[in-house]
Amino acid sequence: MQLFGSSGIRGVANEEVTPTLCLQIGLAVGTLVGGQAAVGRDTRATGEMLADATASGLASAGSDVDRLGVLPTPALQSYAEREGVPAVMITASHNPPQYNGIKLVGNDGIEFGVDQLERVEELLDDGTFEHARWDETGNARRVTSARREYVEEVVAAVDRERIAAADLTVALDPGHGAGSLTSPGLFRELGCEVHTVNAQRDGSFPGRDPEPVPEHLADLGRLVRTTDADVGIAHDGDADRAIFFDEFGNYIEGDATLAVLAGATLDDGDSTVSAVTVSQRLVDIASEAGAELELTPVGSTRIISRVRELHDDGVSVPIAGEGNGGVLFPDHRLARDGAYTAARFLELLADRSASAVVEAVGGYHNVRTTVGYESDADRATLLAAAAAYADESEGELNDTDGYRLDFGDAWLLVRESGTEPVVRIYTEARTEARAHELADGIGDRLDRALDG
């Protein structure tokens, strides 16, 4: 796929992701699905402009359009499944404010698979869109109930009594994104006392960058400590991810969260799916449970496609996901859902503190960094340097997506981002020094390559 990356289309709004592109995607989706479709968006300043263009394309192809307004991506997916209509989400998820993007969702509430996305790209390349007669173009209607129905669905899908009985205090940072409109009320519905920061919807994201990584979440750590909260929860821009802080205001690695949720979910004979960025934590948990672990290229699209294939073969996959806070519970819906993931984590806090919950999967240290580039030539230089490093290394190579090298005591991964002009570096080791040693080594190699 050339246009749709690992998690949809992303780019600088009105430069790379333009109303013209959204109009054409609306035409392509309308040509494929006909009938009816839904359009939603996150809080980004350019979201309404791009949603309008997408809806126009759908209507031009003859599709009636349900306009859902601002809502989390999982709320749009819930609506798509409930109403049996495909949907388009205008969001750049965790990317900075100047970005926007597009995700396509089927009438089962699941993101388009690779085959469906390739069909959309073929239509975009050919320009062979359906154009309805003037009196057969689609109509639009405003739908205001999708957020409320999503909250009700999540509350009903988890053990509300268990969570409420724990009398939990939650510190919440939805980062000015779409979760600002749903998560505060949702956690109160679960019986929690909720304190918030950055909870006003604002497409310029004045309080913090949309990506929920430690360097952006200092306010949440302070909020946990000042309110004596049991847990801190952060979302990205479209609230399909959840990141946690423990009761001391300490950041919990997303890999640790995925591992403990998997430990509470997997049984003997199950399978789980993750990306090549997988932590040893999940490797160990799957082994202890007697479950199989399958690795895919990075991105929810690839993970979802593999889970679908396993389901078609009759394999049980009760949990999947990545260590960035994007967790899927396919028995609920084959979709990343930040609020549902958070509620499942709250269930674990009924009889243990957050720090105690993740203690069992501790003992690992991670480093995540990036090397940016400005041109295709720089990109090629970086990837060539990474390939040469892998070729010279004594580590065991997995090239499913980039270059993952396993050293026994540690591993590193170098791969091109599917959403930003950067090459990402991941390392994990039992000691912090070893993780930094690996990250610094490959980082210096890439920097030298760029410097020529």
Short mmCIF file of C-alpha atoms in Angstrom, two decimals:
data_model
loop_
_atom_site.label_atom_id
_atom_site.label_comp_id
_atom_site.label_asym_id
_atom_site.label_seq_id
_atom_site.Cartn_x
_atom_site.Cartn_y
_atom_site.Cartn_z
CA MET A 1 0.00 0.00 0.00
CA GLN A 2 1.38 3.38 -1.01
CA LEU A 3 -1.16 5.77 0.51
CA PHE A 4 -2.49 3.97 3.56
CA GLY A 5 0.33 3.27 5.98
CA SER A 6 0.45 1.13 9.09
CA SER A 7 -2.54 2.95 10.64
CA GLY A 8 -4.31 4.86 7.88
CA ILE A 9 -3.33 8.06 6.12
CA ARG A 10 -1.38 10.76 7.99
CA GLY A 11 0.17 14.03 6.88
CA VAL A 12 0.28 17.77 7.41
CA ALA A 13 -3.25 19.09 7.01
CA ASN A 14 -3.98 21.17 3.91
CA GLU A 15 -0.57 20.26 2.49
CA GLU A 16 -0.52 16.46 2.34
CA VAL A 17 -3.98 15.63 3.69
CA THR A 18 -6.14 18.05 1.74
CA PRO A 19 -9.86 18.53 1.11
CA THR A 20 -9.23 17.33 -2.44
CA LEU A 21 -7.75 14.06 -1.17
CA CYS A 22 -10.63 13.61 1.28
CA LEU A 23 -13.16 14.29 -1.48
CA GLN A 24 -11.55 11.59 -3.61
CA ILE A 25 -11.45 9.11 -0.73
CA GLY A 26 -15.12 9.81 -0.08
CA LEU A 27 -15.82 9.10 -3.75
CA ALA A 28 -13.78 5.89 -3.63
CA VAL A 29 -15.44 4.60 -0.45
CA GLY A 30 -18.87 5.56 -1.74
CA THR A 31 -18.16 3.77 -5.01
CA LEU A 32 -17.22 0.62 -3.08
CA VAL A 33 -19.97 0.57 -0.46
CA GLY A 34 -22.87 2.61 -1.88
CA GLY A 35 -25.96 2.95 0.26
CA GLN A 36 -24.98 4.63 3.51
CA ALA A 37 -21.84 5.60 5.45
CA ALA A 38 -20.83 7.57 8.53
CA VAL A 39 -18.19 10.28 9.03
CA GLY A 40 -16.63 11.33 12.34
CA ARG A 41 -13.60 13.32 13.45
CA ASP A 42 -11.39 14.08 16.41
CA THR A 43 -10.86 17.57 17.83
CA ARG A 44 -8.22 18.79 15.36
CA ALA A 45 -8.69 22.31 13.98
CA THR A 46 -8.82 21.03 10.40
CA GLY A 47 -11.17 18.16 11.17
CA GLU A 48 -14.44 19.79 10.18
CA MET A 49 -13.03 21.00 6.85
CA LEU A 50 -11.78 17.52 5.95
CA ALA A 51 -14.92 15.78 7.23
CA ASP A 52 -17.03 18.08 5.05
CA ALA A 53 -14.95 17.17 1.99
CA THR A 54 -15.19 13.45 2.76
CA ALA A 55 -18.95 13.65 3.23
CA SER A 56 -19.26 15.49 -0.08
CA GLY A 57 -17.39 12.72 -1.87
CA LEU A 58 -19.59 10.05 -0.32
CA ALA A 59 -22.75 11.94 -1.25
CA SER A 60 -21.51 12.50 -4.79
CA ALA A 61 -21.10 8.74 -5.16
CA GLY A 62 -24.71 8.28 -3.98
CA SER A 63 -24.17 7.39 -0.30
CA ASP A 64 -26.31 8.84 2.46
CA VAL A 65 -24.03 10.21 5.18
CA ASP A 66 -24.44 10.07 8.96
CA ARG A 67 -22.44 12.99 10.40
CA LEU A 68 -21.29 11.92 13.86
CA GLY A 69 -19.30 15.03 14.77
CA VAL A 70 -16.42 14.83 17.26
CA LEU A 71 -15.99 11.44 18.94
CA PRO A 72 -13.28 8.84 19.68
CA THR A 73 -12.40 6.43 16.91
CA PRO A 74 -13.72 3.46 18.97
CA ALA A 75 -17.03 5.31 19.36
CA LEU A 76 -17.26 5.62 15.57
CA GLN A 77 -16.44 1.92 15.27
CA SER A 78 -19.15 1.09 17.78
CA TYR A 79 -21.65 3.08 15.71
CA ALA A 80 -20.53 1.41 12.47
CA GLU A 81 -21.10 -2.06 13.92
CA ARG A 82 -24.36 -1.18 15.64
CA GLU A 83 -25.86 0.46 12.53
CA GLY A 84 -24.20 -1.84 10.00
CA VAL A 85 -22.63 1.00 8.00
CA PRO A 86 -19.04 1.65 6.92
CA ALA A 87 -17.43 4.78 8.30
CA VAL A 88 -14.62 7.26 7.74
CA MET A 89 -12.74 8.75 10.70
CA ILE A 90 -10.84 11.99 10.24
CA THR A 91 -7.98 11.77 12.72
CA ALA A 92 -4.21 11.82 12.99
CA SER A 93 -4.36 9.95 16.28
CA HIS A 94 -1.14 10.71 18.20
CA ASN A 95 0.48 12.98 15.62
CA PRO A 96 1.16 16.69 16.32
CA PRO A 97 -1.56 19.34 15.89
CA GLN A 98 -0.62 20.30 12.33
CA TYR A 99 -1.30 16.74 11.13
CA ASN A 100 -4.55 15.13 10.17
CA GLY A 101 -5.47 11.82 8.61
CA ILE A 102 -8.04 9.24 7.59
CA LYS A 103 -9.06 5.80 8.87
CA LEU A 104 -11.55 3.59 7.07
CA VAL A 105 -13.89 1.32 9.02
CA GLY A 106 -16.13 -1.47 7.74
CA ASN A 107 -19.77 -2.11 8.61
CA ASP A 108 -18.57 -4.61 11.22
CA GLY A 109 -16.84 -1.84 13.19
CA ILE A 110 -13.37 -3.09 12.21
CA GLU A 111 -10.79 -1.10 10.26
CA PHE A 112 -10.55 -1.95 6.58
CA GLY A 113 -8.15 -4.81 5.99
CA VAL A 114 -5.20 -4.70 3.63
CA ASP A 115 -7.25 -6.08 0.70
CA GLN A 116 -9.99 -3.46 1.15
CA LEU A 117 -7.47 -0.63 1.44
CA GLU A 118 -5.76 -1.78 -1.72
CA ARG A 119 -9.13 -1.66 -3.54
CA VAL A 120 -9.59 1.93 -2.38
CA GLU A 121 -6.08 2.79 -3.61
CA GLU A 122 -6.80 1.21 -6.99
CA LEU A 123 -9.88 3.41 -7.36
CA LEU A 124 -7.87 6.46 -6.38
CA ASP A 125 -5.21 5.59 -8.95
CA ASP A 126 -7.75 4.92 -11.72
CA GLY A 127 -10.15 7.74 -10.86
CA THR A 128 -13.05 5.45 -11.83
CA PHE A 129 -15.50 6.78 -9.25
CA GLU A 130 -19.23 6.39 -9.19
CA HIS A 131 -20.99 9.72 -9.80
CA ALA A 132 -24.68 9.66 -8.93
CA ARG A 133 -27.29 11.57 -10.94
CA TRP A 134 -28.22 14.92 -9.44
CA ASP A 135 -31.44 13.50 -8.01
CA GLU A 136 -29.72 10.37 -6.61
CA THR A 137 -26.90 12.00 -4.66
CA GLY A 138 -26.76 11.15 -0.98
CA ASN A 139 -28.38 13.01 1.88
CA ALA A 140 -26.72 13.93 5.17
CA ARG A 141 -28.08 13.81 8.70
CA ARG A 142 -26.59 14.83 12.05
CA VAL A 143 -26.33 12.05 14.62
CA THR A 144 -25.85 13.23 18.21
CA SER A 145 -26.26 9.94 20.09
CA ALA A 146 -23.08 8.09 19.08
CA ARG A 147 -20.92 9.28 22.00
CA ARG A 148 -23.56 8.48 24.62
CA GLU A 149 -24.27 5.03 23.17
CA TYR A 150 -20.55 4.26 23.13
CA VAL A 151 -20.18 5.12 26.83
CA GLU A 152 -23.17 2.93 27.65
CA GLU A 153 -21.68 0.06 25.65
CA VAL A 154 -18.31 0.16 27.43
CA VAL A 155 -19.89 0.41 30.88
CA ALA A 156 -22.08 -2.61 30.11
CA ALA A 157 -19.16 -4.63 28.71
CA VAL A 158 -16.95 -4.60 31.83
CA ASP A 159 -17.41 -5.60 35.48
CA ARG A 160 -18.86 -2.33 36.73
CA GLU A 161 -19.72 -3.71 40.16
CA ARG A 162 -16.15 -4.86 40.75
CA ILE A 163 -14.73 -1.51 39.68
CA ALA A 164 -17.24 0.52 41.69
CA ALA A 165 -16.68 -1.58 44.82
CA ALA A 166 -12.96 -0.75 44.67
CA ASP A 167 -13.81 2.95 45.25
CA LEU A 168 -11.07 4.08 42.87
CA THR A 169 -9.84 7.61 42.26
CA VAL A 170 -8.79 8.17 38.66
CA ALA A 171 -6.58 10.98 37.34
CA LEU A 172 -7.38 11.44 33.65
CA ASP A 173 -5.56 13.27 30.85
CA PRO A 174 -7.41 13.00 27.53
CA GLY A 175 -4.99 15.51 26.03
CA HIS A 176 -7.66 17.86 24.60
CA GLY A 177 -8.63 15.07 22.21
CA ALA A 178 -11.88 13.27 21.47
CA GLY A 179 -11.70 11.35 24.75
CA SER A 180 -12.40 14.65 26.52
CA LEU A 181 -16.05 14.20 25.52
CA THR A 182 -16.47 10.62 26.70
CA SER A 183 -13.91 9.32 29.18
CA PRO A 184 -14.58 11.62 32.19
CA GLY A 185 -18.25 10.63 32.24
CA LEU A 186 -17.49 7.00 31.43
CA PHE A 187 -15.21 6.50 34.42
CA ARG A 188 -17.70 8.27 36.67
CA GLU A 189 -20.35 5.86 35.38
CA LEU A 190 -18.05 3.06 36.53
CA GLY A 191 -18.19 4.46 40.06
CA CYS A 192 -14.80 6.20 40.09
CA GLU A 193 -13.95 9.62 41.44
CA VAL A 194 -12.40 11.41 38.48
CA HIS A 195 -9.96 14.34 38.35
CA THR A 196 -8.91 15.73 34.99
CA VAL A 197 -6.21 17.75 33.28
CA ASN A 198 -6.17 18.84 29.62
CA ALA A 199 -9.81 17.77 29.40
CA GLN A 200 -11.18 20.64 27.30
CA ARG A 201 -11.51 19.78 23.60
CA ASP A 202 -9.07 21.96 21.68
CA GLY A 203 -7.67 21.20 18.25
CA SER A 204 -4.45 23.10 18.91
CA PHE A 205 -3.67 20.82 21.90
CA PRO A 206 -2.37 23.65 24.13
CA GLY A 207 -1.71 21.52 27.23
CA ARG A 208 0.32 18.74 25.66
CA ASP A 209 1.18 16.99 22.43
CA PRO A 210 -1.39 14.30 21.47
CA GLU A 211 1.10 11.42 21.77
CA PRO A 212 0.84 9.96 25.31
CA VAL A 213 4.52 9.40 26.02
CA PRO A 214 6.29 10.21 29.32
CA GLU A 215 7.78 13.53 28.20
CA HIS A 216 4.26 14.82 27.45
CA LEU A 217 2.56 13.57 30.61
CA ALA A 218 4.23 15.42 33.50
CA ASP A 219 0.89 17.09 34.34
CA LEU A 220 -0.76 13.70 34.75
CA GLY A 221 1.95 12.44 37.08
CA ARG A 222 1.50 15.54 39.25
CA LEU A 223 -2.28 15.14 39.20
CA VAL A 224 -1.99 11.55 40.43
CA ARG A 225 0.16 12.66 43.35
CA THR A 226 -1.82 15.77 44.33
CA THR A 227 -5.19 13.98 44.25
CA ASP A 228 -3.90 10.76 45.84
CA ALA A 229 -5.31 8.90 42.85
CA ASP A 230 -5.13 5.13 42.49
CA VAL A 231 -4.21 5.35 38.81
CA GLY A 232 -3.53 7.84 36.04
CA ILE A 233 -4.95 7.35 32.53
CA ALA A 234 -3.93 9.18 29.35
CA HIS A 235 -5.31 9.01 25.82
CA ASP A 236 -4.03 10.01 22.41
CA GLY A 237 -5.93 12.37 20.10
CA ASP A 238 -8.65 9.93 19.05
CA ALA A 239 -8.71 7.95 22.34
CA ASP A 240 -8.08 4.52 20.86
CA ARG A 241 -5.08 4.13 23.17
CA ALA A 242 -4.64 4.17 26.95
CA ILE A 243 -1.44 4.76 28.90
CA PHE A 244 -1.25 4.43 32.69
CA PHE A 245 0.50 5.87 35.75
CA ASP A 246 0.67 4.03 39.07
CA GLU A 247 -0.53 5.37 42.41
CA PHE A 248 2.83 7.08 43.02
CA GLY A 249 2.59 9.07 39.79
CA ASN A 250 5.09 6.86 37.96
CA TYR A 251 4.68 6.13 34.25
CA ILE A 252 3.84 2.49 33.44
CA GLU A 253 5.38 1.18 30.23
CA GLY A 254 2.74 0.30 27.65
CA ASP A 255 4.47 -3.04 27.16
CA ALA A 256 3.90 -3.80 30.85
CA THR A 257 0.22 -2.92 30.59
CA LEU A 258 -0.26 -5.18 27.57
CA ALA A 259 1.54 -8.02 29.36
CA VAL A 260 -0.54 -7.86 32.54
CA LEU A 261 -3.78 -7.60 30.58
CA ALA A 262 -2.68 -10.59 28.50
CA GLY A 263 -1.83 -12.50 31.66
CA ALA A 264 -5.36 -11.92 32.93
CA THR A 265 -6.93 -12.91 29.59
CA LEU A 266 -4.93 -15.71 27.89
CA ASP A 267 -5.59 -19.41 28.47
CA ASP A 268 -3.80 -22.53 27.32
CA GLY A 269 -4.30 -23.01 23.57
CA ASP A 270 -5.07 -19.35 22.85
CA SER A 271 -3.06 -17.20 20.49
CA THR A 272 -2.10 -13.55 20.75
CA VAL A 273 -0.80 -11.22 18.07
CA SER A 274 1.62 -8.33 18.41
CA ALA A 275 4.09 -6.43 16.26
CA VAL A 276 7.83 -6.84 15.89
CA THR A 277 8.17 -4.18 18.59
CA VAL A 278 6.91 -6.79 21.08
CA SER A 279 8.44 -6.75 24.55
CA GLN A 280 9.97 -9.81 26.14
CA ARG A 281 7.29 -9.30 28.79
CA LEU A 282 4.58 -10.52 26.40
CA VAL A 283 6.80 -13.32 25.12
CA ASP A 284 7.14 -14.58 28.69
CA ILE A 285 3.46 -14.15 29.57
CA ALA A 286 2.30 -16.04 26.47
CA SER A 287 4.72 -18.87 27.21
CA GLU A 288 3.53 -19.13 30.82
CA ALA A 289 -0.10 -19.25 29.69
CA GLY A 290 0.56 -21.91 27.04
CA ALA A 291 -0.47 -19.48 24.31
CA GLU A 292 1.08 -18.89 20.90
CA LEU A 293 2.51 -15.45 20.05
CA GLU A 294 2.53 -14.30 16.43
CA LEU A 295 4.41 -11.23 15.19
CA THR A 296 3.38 -8.87 12.39
CA PRO A 297 4.68 -5.64 10.90
CA VAL A 298 3.92 -2.59 13.05
CA GLY A 299 0.45 -1.08 12.85
CA SER A 300 -3.09 -1.91 13.82
CA THR A 301 -4.02 -2.74 10.21
CA ARG A 302 -1.49 -5.59 10.08
CA ILE A 303 -2.40 -6.92 13.51
CA ILE A 304 -6.12 -6.82 12.74
CA SER A 305 -5.61 -8.63 9.43
CA ARG A 306 -3.68 -11.42 11.15
CA VAL A 307 -6.26 -11.79 13.93
CA ARG A 308 -8.96 -12.08 11.28
CA GLU A 309 -7.02 -14.84 9.55
CA LEU A 310 -6.60 -16.73 12.82
CA HIS A 311 -10.30 -16.36 13.62
CA ASP A 312 -11.15 -17.73 10.17
CA ASP A 313 -9.03 -20.79 11.05
CA GLY A 314 -10.94 -21.25 14.32
CA VAL A 315 -8.14 -19.98 16.56
CA SER A 316 -9.04 -18.15 19.79
CA VAL A 317 -7.37 -14.72 20.03
CA PRO A 318 -8.77 -13.00 23.15
CA ILE A 319 -6.17 -10.20 23.22
CA ALA A 320 -3.73 -8.57 20.81
CA GLY A 321 -1.98 -5.26 20.40
CA GLU A 322 1.16 -3.21 20.74
CA GLY A 323 3.07 -1.68 23.62
CA ASN A 324 2.05 1.87 22.68
CA GLY A 325 -1.24 1.60 24.56
CA GLY A 326 -3.15 0.22 21.57
CA VAL A 327 -4.74 -2.98 22.90
CA LEU A 328 -7.42 -5.06 21.17
CA PHE A 329 -9.88 -7.42 22.84
CA PRO A 330 -11.34 -9.19 19.78
CA ASP A 331 -14.13 -10.86 21.77
CA HIS A 332 -15.42 -7.34 22.49
CA ARG A 333 -14.50 -5.79 19.13
CA LEU A 334 -11.49 -6.18 16.90
CA ALA A 335 -10.49 -2.58 17.47
CA ARG A 336 -8.21 -0.53 19.68
CA ASP A 337 -10.28 1.16 22.37
CA GLY A 338 -8.62 3.37 24.97
CA ALA A 339 -11.57 3.61 27.35
CA TYR A 340 -12.39 -0.11 27.22
CA THR A 341 -8.71 -0.97 27.76
CA ALA A 342 -8.62 1.40 30.74
CA ALA A 343 -11.76 -0.15 32.21
CA ARG A 344 -10.25 -3.63 31.90
CA PHE A 345 -7.16 -2.34 33.71
CA LEU A 346 -9.38 -0.87 36.44
CA GLU A 347 -10.82 -4.35 37.00
CA LEU A 348 -7.31 -5.48 37.97
CA LEU A 349 -7.10 -2.75 40.63
CA ALA A 350 -9.99 -4.14 42.68
CA ASP A 351 -7.64 -6.05 44.98
CA ARG A 352 -4.15 -4.76 44.10
CA SER A 353 -2.51 -1.39 43.56
CA ALA A 354 -1.39 -0.38 40.09
CA SER A 355 2.27 -0.73 41.06
CA ALA A 356 1.62 -4.24 42.39
CA VAL A 357 -0.26 -5.23 39.24
CA VAL A 358 2.72 -4.46 36.99
CA GLU A 359 5.43 -5.58 39.42
CA ALA A 360 5.28 -9.14 38.08
CA VAL A 361 6.32 -7.98 34.60
CA GLY A 362 9.01 -5.56 35.78
CA GLY A 363 12.73 -5.82 35.36
CA TYR A 364 12.93 -4.55 31.78
CA HIS A 365 14.19 -1.20 30.52
CA ASN A 366 13.15 0.38 27.23
CA VAL A 367 14.50 3.18 25.10
CA ARG A 368 12.50 4.73 22.27
CA THR A 369 14.00 7.36 19.99
CA THR A 370 13.82 8.59 16.42
CA VAL A 371 16.05 9.96 13.67
CA GLY A 372 14.26 12.40 11.39
CA TYR A 373 14.83 12.93 7.67
CA GLU A 374 13.76 15.56 5.14
CA SER A 375 14.16 13.87 1.76
CA ASP A 376 13.79 10.51 0.08
CA ALA A 377 17.55 10.44 -0.31
CA ASP A 378 18.04 10.87 3.44
CA ARG A 379 15.48 8.15 4.08
CA ALA A 380 17.34 5.76 1.77
CA THR A 381 20.63 6.62 3.47
CA LEU A 382 19.23 5.84 6.91
CA LEU A 383 17.70 2.54 5.84
CA ALA A 384 20.91 1.49 4.09
CA ALA A 385 22.89 2.26 7.24
CA ALA A 386 20.44 0.21 9.31
CA ALA A 387 20.73 -2.72 6.90
CA ALA A 388 24.55 -2.58 7.06
CA TYR A 389 24.45 -2.46 10.87
CA ALA A 390 22.17 -5.52 10.94
CA ASP A 391 24.40 -7.38 8.50
CA GLU A 392 27.46 -6.78 10.69
CA SER A 393 25.69 -7.55 13.98
CA GLU A 394 25.93 -10.79 15.93
CA GLY A 395 22.26 -10.52 16.91
CA GLU A 396 19.59 -12.84 15.53
CA LEU A 397 17.80 -10.97 12.74
CA ASN A 398 14.03 -10.73 12.19
CA ASP A 399 13.25 -8.55 9.15
CA THR A 400 9.45 -8.80 9.23
CA ASP A 401 9.32 -5.01 9.55
CA GLY A 402 12.66 -3.23 9.64
CA TYR A 403 15.60 -4.87 11.41
CA ARG A 404 15.03 -6.53 14.79
CA LEU A 405 18.17 -7.97 16.39
CA ASP A 406 17.91 -10.29 19.39
CA PHE A 407 21.04 -10.64 21.54
CA GLY A 408 19.74 -12.97 24.24
CA ASP A 409 20.04 -10.41 27.04
CA ALA A 410 18.48 -7.61 24.97
CA TRP A 411 17.08 -6.64 21.58
CA LEU A 412 16.88 -3.65 19.27
CA LEU A 413 14.66 -2.73 16.35
CA VAL A 414 15.19 -0.13 13.62
CA ARG A 415 12.27 0.56 11.31
CA GLU A 416 10.80 3.29 9.17
CA SER A 417 7.72 4.97 10.63
CA GLY A 418 4.50 4.45 8.69
CA THR A 419 3.06 7.81 9.79
CA GLU A 420 5.94 10.32 10.12
CA PRO A 421 9.22 11.13 8.29
CA VAL A 422 11.36 9.40 10.91
CA VAL A 423 13.23 6.16 11.45
CA ARG A 424 12.35 4.69 14.84
CA ILE A 425 14.76 2.98 17.21
CA TYR A 426 13.54 0.62 19.93
CA THR A 427 15.67 -1.19 22.49
CA GLU A 428 14.89 -3.36 25.51
CA ALA A 429 17.22 -4.91 28.07
CA ARG A 430 17.36 -6.12 31.65
CA THR A 431 19.50 -3.11 32.58
CA GLU A 432 19.01 0.53 31.70
CA ALA A 433 22.67 0.86 30.75
CA ARG A 434 22.44 -1.95 28.21
CA ALA A 435 19.26 -0.51 26.63
CA HIS A 436 20.93 2.90 26.24
CA GLU A 437 24.13 1.31 24.94
CA LEU A 438 22.22 -0.36 22.11
CA ALA A 439 20.14 2.73 21.32
CA ASP A 440 23.17 5.02 21.34
CA GLY A 441 25.16 2.64 19.15
CA ILE A 442 22.64 2.39 16.34
CA GLY A 443 21.63 6.05 16.75
CA ASP A 444 25.22 7.21 16.29
CA ARG A 445 25.56 4.96 13.23
CA LEU A 446 22.48 6.52 11.60
CA ASP A 447 23.55 10.08 12.48
CA ARG A 448 26.97 9.51 10.93
CA ALA A 449 25.34 8.16 7.78
CA LEU A 450 23.25 11.34 7.43
CA ASP A 451 26.28 13.54 8.01
CA GLY A 452 27.96 11.77 5.13
#
